[in-house]
Coordinates of C-alpha atoms and ligand atoms in Angstrom, one line a residue:
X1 CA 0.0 0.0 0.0
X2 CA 1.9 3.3 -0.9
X3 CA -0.7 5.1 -2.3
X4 CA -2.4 8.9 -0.9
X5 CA -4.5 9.0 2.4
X6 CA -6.2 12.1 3.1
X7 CA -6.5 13.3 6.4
X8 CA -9.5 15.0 7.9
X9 CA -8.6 16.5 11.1
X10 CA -11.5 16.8 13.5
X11 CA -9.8 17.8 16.8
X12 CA -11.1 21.3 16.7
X13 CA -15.0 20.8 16.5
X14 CA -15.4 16.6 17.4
X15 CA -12.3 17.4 19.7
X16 CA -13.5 20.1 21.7
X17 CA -17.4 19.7 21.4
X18 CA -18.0 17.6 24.2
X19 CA -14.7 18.8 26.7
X20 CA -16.2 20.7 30.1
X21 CA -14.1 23.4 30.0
X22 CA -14.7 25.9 28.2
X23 CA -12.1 26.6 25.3
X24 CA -12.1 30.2 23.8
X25 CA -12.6 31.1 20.3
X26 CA -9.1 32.7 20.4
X27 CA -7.9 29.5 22.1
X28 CA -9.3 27.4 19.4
X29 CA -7.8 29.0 16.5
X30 CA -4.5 29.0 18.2
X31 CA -4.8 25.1 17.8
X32 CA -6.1 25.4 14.1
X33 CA -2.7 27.6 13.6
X34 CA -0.6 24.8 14.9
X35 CA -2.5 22.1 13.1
X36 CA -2.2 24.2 10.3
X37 CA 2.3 24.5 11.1
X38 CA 2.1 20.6 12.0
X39 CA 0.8 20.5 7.5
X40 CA -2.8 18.7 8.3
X41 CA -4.6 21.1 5.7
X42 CA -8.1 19.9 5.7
X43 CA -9.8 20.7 9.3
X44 CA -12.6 20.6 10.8
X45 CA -13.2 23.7 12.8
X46 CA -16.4 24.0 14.4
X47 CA -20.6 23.9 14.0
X48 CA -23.3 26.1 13.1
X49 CA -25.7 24.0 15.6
X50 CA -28.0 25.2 18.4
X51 CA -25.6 26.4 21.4
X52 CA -28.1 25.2 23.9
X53 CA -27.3 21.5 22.3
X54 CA -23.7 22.4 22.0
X55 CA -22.4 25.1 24.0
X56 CA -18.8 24.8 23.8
X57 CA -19.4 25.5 19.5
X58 CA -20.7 28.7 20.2
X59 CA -18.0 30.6 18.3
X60 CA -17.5 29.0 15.3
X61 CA -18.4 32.0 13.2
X62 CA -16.0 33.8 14.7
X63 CA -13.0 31.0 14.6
X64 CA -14.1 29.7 10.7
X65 CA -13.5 34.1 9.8
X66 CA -9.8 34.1 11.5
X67 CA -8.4 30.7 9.8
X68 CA -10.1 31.5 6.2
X69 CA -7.5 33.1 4.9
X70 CA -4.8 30.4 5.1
X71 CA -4.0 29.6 1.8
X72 CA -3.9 25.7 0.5
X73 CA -6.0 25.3 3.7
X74 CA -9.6 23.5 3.4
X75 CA -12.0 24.3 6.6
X76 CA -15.0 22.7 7.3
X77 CA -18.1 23.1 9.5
X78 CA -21.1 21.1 10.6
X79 CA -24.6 23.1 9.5
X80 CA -28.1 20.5 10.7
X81 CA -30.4 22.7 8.9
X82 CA -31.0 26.0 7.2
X83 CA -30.6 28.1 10.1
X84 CA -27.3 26.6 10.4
X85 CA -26.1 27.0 6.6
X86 CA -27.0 30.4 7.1
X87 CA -25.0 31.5 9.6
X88 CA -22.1 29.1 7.8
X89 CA -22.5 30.9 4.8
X90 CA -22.5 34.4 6.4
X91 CA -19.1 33.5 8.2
X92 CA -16.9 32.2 4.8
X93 CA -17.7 28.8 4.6
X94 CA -16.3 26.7 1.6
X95 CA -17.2 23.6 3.0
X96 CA -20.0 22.3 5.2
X97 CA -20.7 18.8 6.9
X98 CA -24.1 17.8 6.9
X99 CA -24.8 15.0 9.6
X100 CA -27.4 12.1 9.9
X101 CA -27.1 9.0 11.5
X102 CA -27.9 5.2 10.3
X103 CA -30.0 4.5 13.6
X104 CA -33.2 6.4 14.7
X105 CA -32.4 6.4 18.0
X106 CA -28.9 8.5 18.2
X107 CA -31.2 10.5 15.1
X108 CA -33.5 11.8 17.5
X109 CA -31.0 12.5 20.7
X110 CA -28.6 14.2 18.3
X111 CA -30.7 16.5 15.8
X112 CA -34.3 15.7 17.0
X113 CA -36.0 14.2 13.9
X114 CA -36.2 11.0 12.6
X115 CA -33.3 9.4 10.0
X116 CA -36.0 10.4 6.9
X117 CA -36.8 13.8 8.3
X118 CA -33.4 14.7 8.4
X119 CA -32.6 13.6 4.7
X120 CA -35.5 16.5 4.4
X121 CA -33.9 19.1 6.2
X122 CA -30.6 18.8 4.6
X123 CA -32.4 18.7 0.4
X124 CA -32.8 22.5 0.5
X125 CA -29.5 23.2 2.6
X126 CA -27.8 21.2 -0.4
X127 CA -29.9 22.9 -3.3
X128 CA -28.2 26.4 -1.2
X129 CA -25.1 25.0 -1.3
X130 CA -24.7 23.8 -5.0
X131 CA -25.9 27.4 -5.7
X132 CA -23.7 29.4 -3.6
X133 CA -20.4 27.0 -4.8
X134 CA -20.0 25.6 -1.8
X135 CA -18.9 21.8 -1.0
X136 CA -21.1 19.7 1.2
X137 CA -19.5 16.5 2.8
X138 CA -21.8 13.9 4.7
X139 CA -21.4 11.8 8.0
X140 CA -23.6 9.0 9.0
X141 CA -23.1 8.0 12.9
X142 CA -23.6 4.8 14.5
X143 CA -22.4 2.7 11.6
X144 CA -21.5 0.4 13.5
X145 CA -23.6 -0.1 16.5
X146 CA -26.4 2.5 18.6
X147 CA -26.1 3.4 21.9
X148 CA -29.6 3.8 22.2
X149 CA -31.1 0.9 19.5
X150 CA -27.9 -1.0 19.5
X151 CA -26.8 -3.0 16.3
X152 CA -27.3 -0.9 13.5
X153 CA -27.4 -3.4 9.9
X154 CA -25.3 -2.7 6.9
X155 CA -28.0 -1.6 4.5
X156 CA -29.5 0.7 6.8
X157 CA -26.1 2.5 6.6
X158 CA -26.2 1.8 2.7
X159 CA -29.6 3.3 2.4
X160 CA -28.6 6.7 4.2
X161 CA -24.9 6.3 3.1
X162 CA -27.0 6.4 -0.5
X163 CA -29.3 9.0 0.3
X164 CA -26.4 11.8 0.8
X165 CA -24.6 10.8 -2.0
X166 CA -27.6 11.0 -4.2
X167 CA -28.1 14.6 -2.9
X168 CA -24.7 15.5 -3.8
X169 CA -22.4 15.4 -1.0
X170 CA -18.8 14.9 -2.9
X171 CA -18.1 12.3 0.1
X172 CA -19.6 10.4 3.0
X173 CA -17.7 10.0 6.1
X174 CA -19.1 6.9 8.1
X175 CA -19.0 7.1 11.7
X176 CA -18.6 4.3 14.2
X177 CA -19.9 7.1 17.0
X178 CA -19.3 5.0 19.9
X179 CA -16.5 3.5 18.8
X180 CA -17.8 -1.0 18.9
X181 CA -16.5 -1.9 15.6
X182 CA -13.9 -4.7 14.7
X183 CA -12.0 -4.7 11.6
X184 CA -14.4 -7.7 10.5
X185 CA -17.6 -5.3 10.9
X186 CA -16.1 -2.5 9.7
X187 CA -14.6 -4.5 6.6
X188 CA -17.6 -5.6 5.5
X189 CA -19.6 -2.6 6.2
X190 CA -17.3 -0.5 3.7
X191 CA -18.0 -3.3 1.2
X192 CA -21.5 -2.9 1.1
X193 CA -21.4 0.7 1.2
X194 CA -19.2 0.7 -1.6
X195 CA -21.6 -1.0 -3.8
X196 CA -23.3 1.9 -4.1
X197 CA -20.9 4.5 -3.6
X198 CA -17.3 4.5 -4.8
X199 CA -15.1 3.6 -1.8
X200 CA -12.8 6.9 -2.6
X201 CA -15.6 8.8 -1.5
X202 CA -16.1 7.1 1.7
X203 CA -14.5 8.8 5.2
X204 CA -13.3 6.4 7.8
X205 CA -15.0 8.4 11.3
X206 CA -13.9 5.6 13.6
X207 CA -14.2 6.5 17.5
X208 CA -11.5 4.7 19.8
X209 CA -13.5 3.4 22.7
X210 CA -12.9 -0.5 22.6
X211 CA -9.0 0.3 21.5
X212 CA -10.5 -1.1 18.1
X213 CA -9.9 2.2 15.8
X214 CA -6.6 1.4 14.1
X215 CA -7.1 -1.7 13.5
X216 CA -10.6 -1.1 11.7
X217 CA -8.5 1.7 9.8
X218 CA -6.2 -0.8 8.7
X219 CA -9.3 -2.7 7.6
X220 CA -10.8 0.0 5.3
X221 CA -7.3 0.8 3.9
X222 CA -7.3 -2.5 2.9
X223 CA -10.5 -2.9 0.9
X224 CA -9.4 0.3 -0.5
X225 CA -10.6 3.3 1.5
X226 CA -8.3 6.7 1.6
X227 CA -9.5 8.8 3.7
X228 CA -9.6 9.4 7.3
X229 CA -10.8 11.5 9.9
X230 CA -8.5 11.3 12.9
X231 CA -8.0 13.9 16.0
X232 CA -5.1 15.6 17.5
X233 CA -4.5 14.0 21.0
X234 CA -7.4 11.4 20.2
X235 CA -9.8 14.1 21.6
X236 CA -13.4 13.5 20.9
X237 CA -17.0 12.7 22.0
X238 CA -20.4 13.1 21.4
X239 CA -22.8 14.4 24.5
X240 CA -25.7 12.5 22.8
X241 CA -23.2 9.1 22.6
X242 CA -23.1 8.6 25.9
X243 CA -20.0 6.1 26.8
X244 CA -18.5 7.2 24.0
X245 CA -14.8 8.3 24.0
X246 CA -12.6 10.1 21.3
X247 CA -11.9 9.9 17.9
X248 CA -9.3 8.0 16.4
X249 CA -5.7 10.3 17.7
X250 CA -4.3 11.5 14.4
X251 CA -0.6 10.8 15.7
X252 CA -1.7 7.2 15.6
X253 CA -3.2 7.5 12.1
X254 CA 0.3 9.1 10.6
X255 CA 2.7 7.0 12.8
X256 CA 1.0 4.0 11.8
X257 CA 0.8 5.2 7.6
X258 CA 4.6 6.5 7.5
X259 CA 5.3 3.0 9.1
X260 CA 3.5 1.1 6.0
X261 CA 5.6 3.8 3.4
X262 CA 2.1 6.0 3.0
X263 CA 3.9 9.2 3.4
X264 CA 1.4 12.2 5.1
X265 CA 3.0 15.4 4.8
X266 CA 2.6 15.6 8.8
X267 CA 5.5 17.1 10.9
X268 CA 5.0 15.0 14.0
X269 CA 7.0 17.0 16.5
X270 CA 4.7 19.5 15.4
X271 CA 1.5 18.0 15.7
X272 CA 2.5 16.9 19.6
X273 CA 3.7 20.3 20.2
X274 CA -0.1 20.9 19.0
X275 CA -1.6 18.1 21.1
X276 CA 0.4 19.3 24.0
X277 CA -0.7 23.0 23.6
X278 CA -4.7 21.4 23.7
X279 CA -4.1 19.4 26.4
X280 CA -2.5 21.7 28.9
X281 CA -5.6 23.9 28.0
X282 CA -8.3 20.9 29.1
X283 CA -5.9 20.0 32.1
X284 CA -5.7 16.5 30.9
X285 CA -2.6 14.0 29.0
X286 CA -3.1 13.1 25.2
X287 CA -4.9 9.7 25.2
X288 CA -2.8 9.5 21.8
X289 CA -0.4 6.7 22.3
X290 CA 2.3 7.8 19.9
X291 CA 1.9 11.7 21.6
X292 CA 3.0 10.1 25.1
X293 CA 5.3 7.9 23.6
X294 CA 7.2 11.0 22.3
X295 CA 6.4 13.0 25.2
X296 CA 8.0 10.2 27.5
X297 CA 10.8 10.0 25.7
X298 CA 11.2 13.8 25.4
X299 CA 11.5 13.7 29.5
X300 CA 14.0 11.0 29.8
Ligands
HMG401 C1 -30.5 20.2 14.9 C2 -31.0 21.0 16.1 C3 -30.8 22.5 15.9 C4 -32.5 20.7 16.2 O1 -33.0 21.2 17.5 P1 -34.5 21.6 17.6 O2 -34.7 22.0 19.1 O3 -35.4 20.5 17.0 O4 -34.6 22.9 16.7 P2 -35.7 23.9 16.4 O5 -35.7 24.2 14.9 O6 -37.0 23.5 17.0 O7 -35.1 25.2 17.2 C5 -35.0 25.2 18.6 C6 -34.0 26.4 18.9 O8 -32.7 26.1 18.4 C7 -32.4 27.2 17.5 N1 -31.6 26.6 16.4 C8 -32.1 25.8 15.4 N2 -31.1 25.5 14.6 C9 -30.1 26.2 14.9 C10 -28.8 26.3 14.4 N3 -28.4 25.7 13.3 N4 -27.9 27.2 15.0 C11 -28.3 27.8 16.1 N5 -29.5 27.8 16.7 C12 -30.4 26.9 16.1 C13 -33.7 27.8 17.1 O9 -33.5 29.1 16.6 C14 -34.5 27.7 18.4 O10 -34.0 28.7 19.2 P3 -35.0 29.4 20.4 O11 -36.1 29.9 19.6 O12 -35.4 28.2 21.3 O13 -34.1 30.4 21.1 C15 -30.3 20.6 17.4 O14 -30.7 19.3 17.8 C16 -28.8 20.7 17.3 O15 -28.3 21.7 17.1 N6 -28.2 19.5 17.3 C17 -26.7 19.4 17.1 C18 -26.1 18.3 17.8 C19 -24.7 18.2 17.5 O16 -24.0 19.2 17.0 N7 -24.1 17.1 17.8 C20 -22.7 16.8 17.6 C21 -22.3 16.7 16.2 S1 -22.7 15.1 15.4 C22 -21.4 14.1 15.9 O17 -20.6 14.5 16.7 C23 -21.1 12.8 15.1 C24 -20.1 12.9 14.1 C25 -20.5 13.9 13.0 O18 -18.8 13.4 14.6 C26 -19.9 11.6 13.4 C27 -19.8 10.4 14.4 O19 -18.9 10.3 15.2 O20 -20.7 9.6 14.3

């Protein structure tokens, strides 16, 4: 394997979303500036979403307006519905994430409506977005198991998988939100999805819970997928996935892809110096295992 993987970089809006304290907007650009130094260019940055259901996103207009500018840079933001586009599209959005979920349960915690009603909301957000030239991107959550209707089948992940493709988003990340998948399950889930949408437009969103994520990574880069979101520190969580625990730490992701001759473009000494920064900020070590690797080694 020595082709491309693309990175998505999540820690800035999955990262932060569900972390207690707070994290300022000036605070949270400083982290997309050394992301930004440590060469991940595409990044998640924040969400256009109701503050009452996501306080600590509160100031993603203002963060999305101070990183626009990098050049060579690709930032993206979650928008649930109109409301949401709007104020993306009033702050410089080029990119937007539009999320729905494979199970009806986590649907109706996360974005109150039902799996069909949010394929609704998000038709004329897309119609807004082809017109104004900007790219949507698509995540479906619990593709891998519910924590509120538990196993979640392949082809209801298809079917939605499907669904947002069909509407136009230029790629689908799939989610395992609580993080239960095994390379088996996730294998054959990225099969069946591909059937009906070309595996190089399918995102690997794989949560770390069961110590399971790099391992179903190394699944999906073996049937062929290329892309995959990872965060800084393996920050992450969902408040409606409760049990849930972070994403995938993008040190991980890049030690283990320069270690199978897939280079990444990442400085690493720069992205801990990054993961550090964060972490001092939250008050807590990088679950990341390469960051405290390094950072042991850096004390002895
Ligand atoms: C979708 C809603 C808004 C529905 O929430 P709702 O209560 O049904 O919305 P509503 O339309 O009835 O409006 C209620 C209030 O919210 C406001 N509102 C309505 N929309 C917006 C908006 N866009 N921005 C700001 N405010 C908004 C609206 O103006 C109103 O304000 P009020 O009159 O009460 O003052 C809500 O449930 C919500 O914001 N949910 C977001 C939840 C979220 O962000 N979850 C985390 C991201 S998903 C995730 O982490 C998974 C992922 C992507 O990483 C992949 C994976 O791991 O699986």
């Amino acid at each position: 394997m020595s082709d491309q993987v693309h990175i998505v970089e999540v820690g800035p809006r999955d990262g932060l979303q569900n972390e207690k304290t707070p994290v300022t907007a000036e605070a949270r650009i400083a982290f997309i500036e050394d992301l930004i130094k440590a060469g991940l260019h595409t990044i998640e940055v924040g969400s256009f979403v109701s503050p009452k259901a996501i306080p600590q996103m509160v100031n993603s207009d203002q963060v999305l307006r101070a990183v626009n500018h990098h050049p060579g840079s690709e930032f993206h933001v979650l928008v649930p519905n109109e409301k949401g586009y709007e104020g993306a599209k009033a702050a410089g959005a080029k990119v937007i994430a539009v999320f729905a979920s494979a199970s009806e349960g986590f649907s109706k915690a996360n974005i109150n409506c039902t799996v069909a009603e949010s394929i609704e909301r998000f038709a004329p957000v897309m119609e807004r977005a082809r017109a104004d030239g900007i790219k949507v991107r698509g995540y479906v959550s619990c593709v891998l198991g519910c924590p509120y209707d538990g196993e979640v089948k392949p082809s209801a992940v298809v079917s939605v998988t499907k669904k947002l493709w069909d509407l136009g988003c230029y790629e689908v990340s799939l989610g395992d939100t609580i993080g239960v998948g095994t390379p088996a399950k996730a294998r054959q889930l990225l099969r069946a999805v591909a059937a009906e949408v070309p595996m190089k437009n399918l995102g690997m969103h794989f949560h770390d819970t069961y110590g399971q994520a790099l391992a179903n990574l190394y699944a999906g880069l073996e049937e062929g997928a290329r892309v995959i979101d990872s965060a800084a520190g393996g920050l992450g969580g969902c408040p409606y996935a409760p049990g849930a625990t972070g994403n995938v730490a993008t040190e991980d992701v890049v030690y283990m892809l320069e270690g199978m001759g897939i280079a990444t473009g990442v400085d690493m000494k720069q992205l801990v110096a990054a993961t550090n920064g964060i972490a001092r900020l939250l008050g807590k070590s990088p679950v990341s295992r390469v960051a405290s690797a390094l950072n042991a080694k850096a004390r002895n």
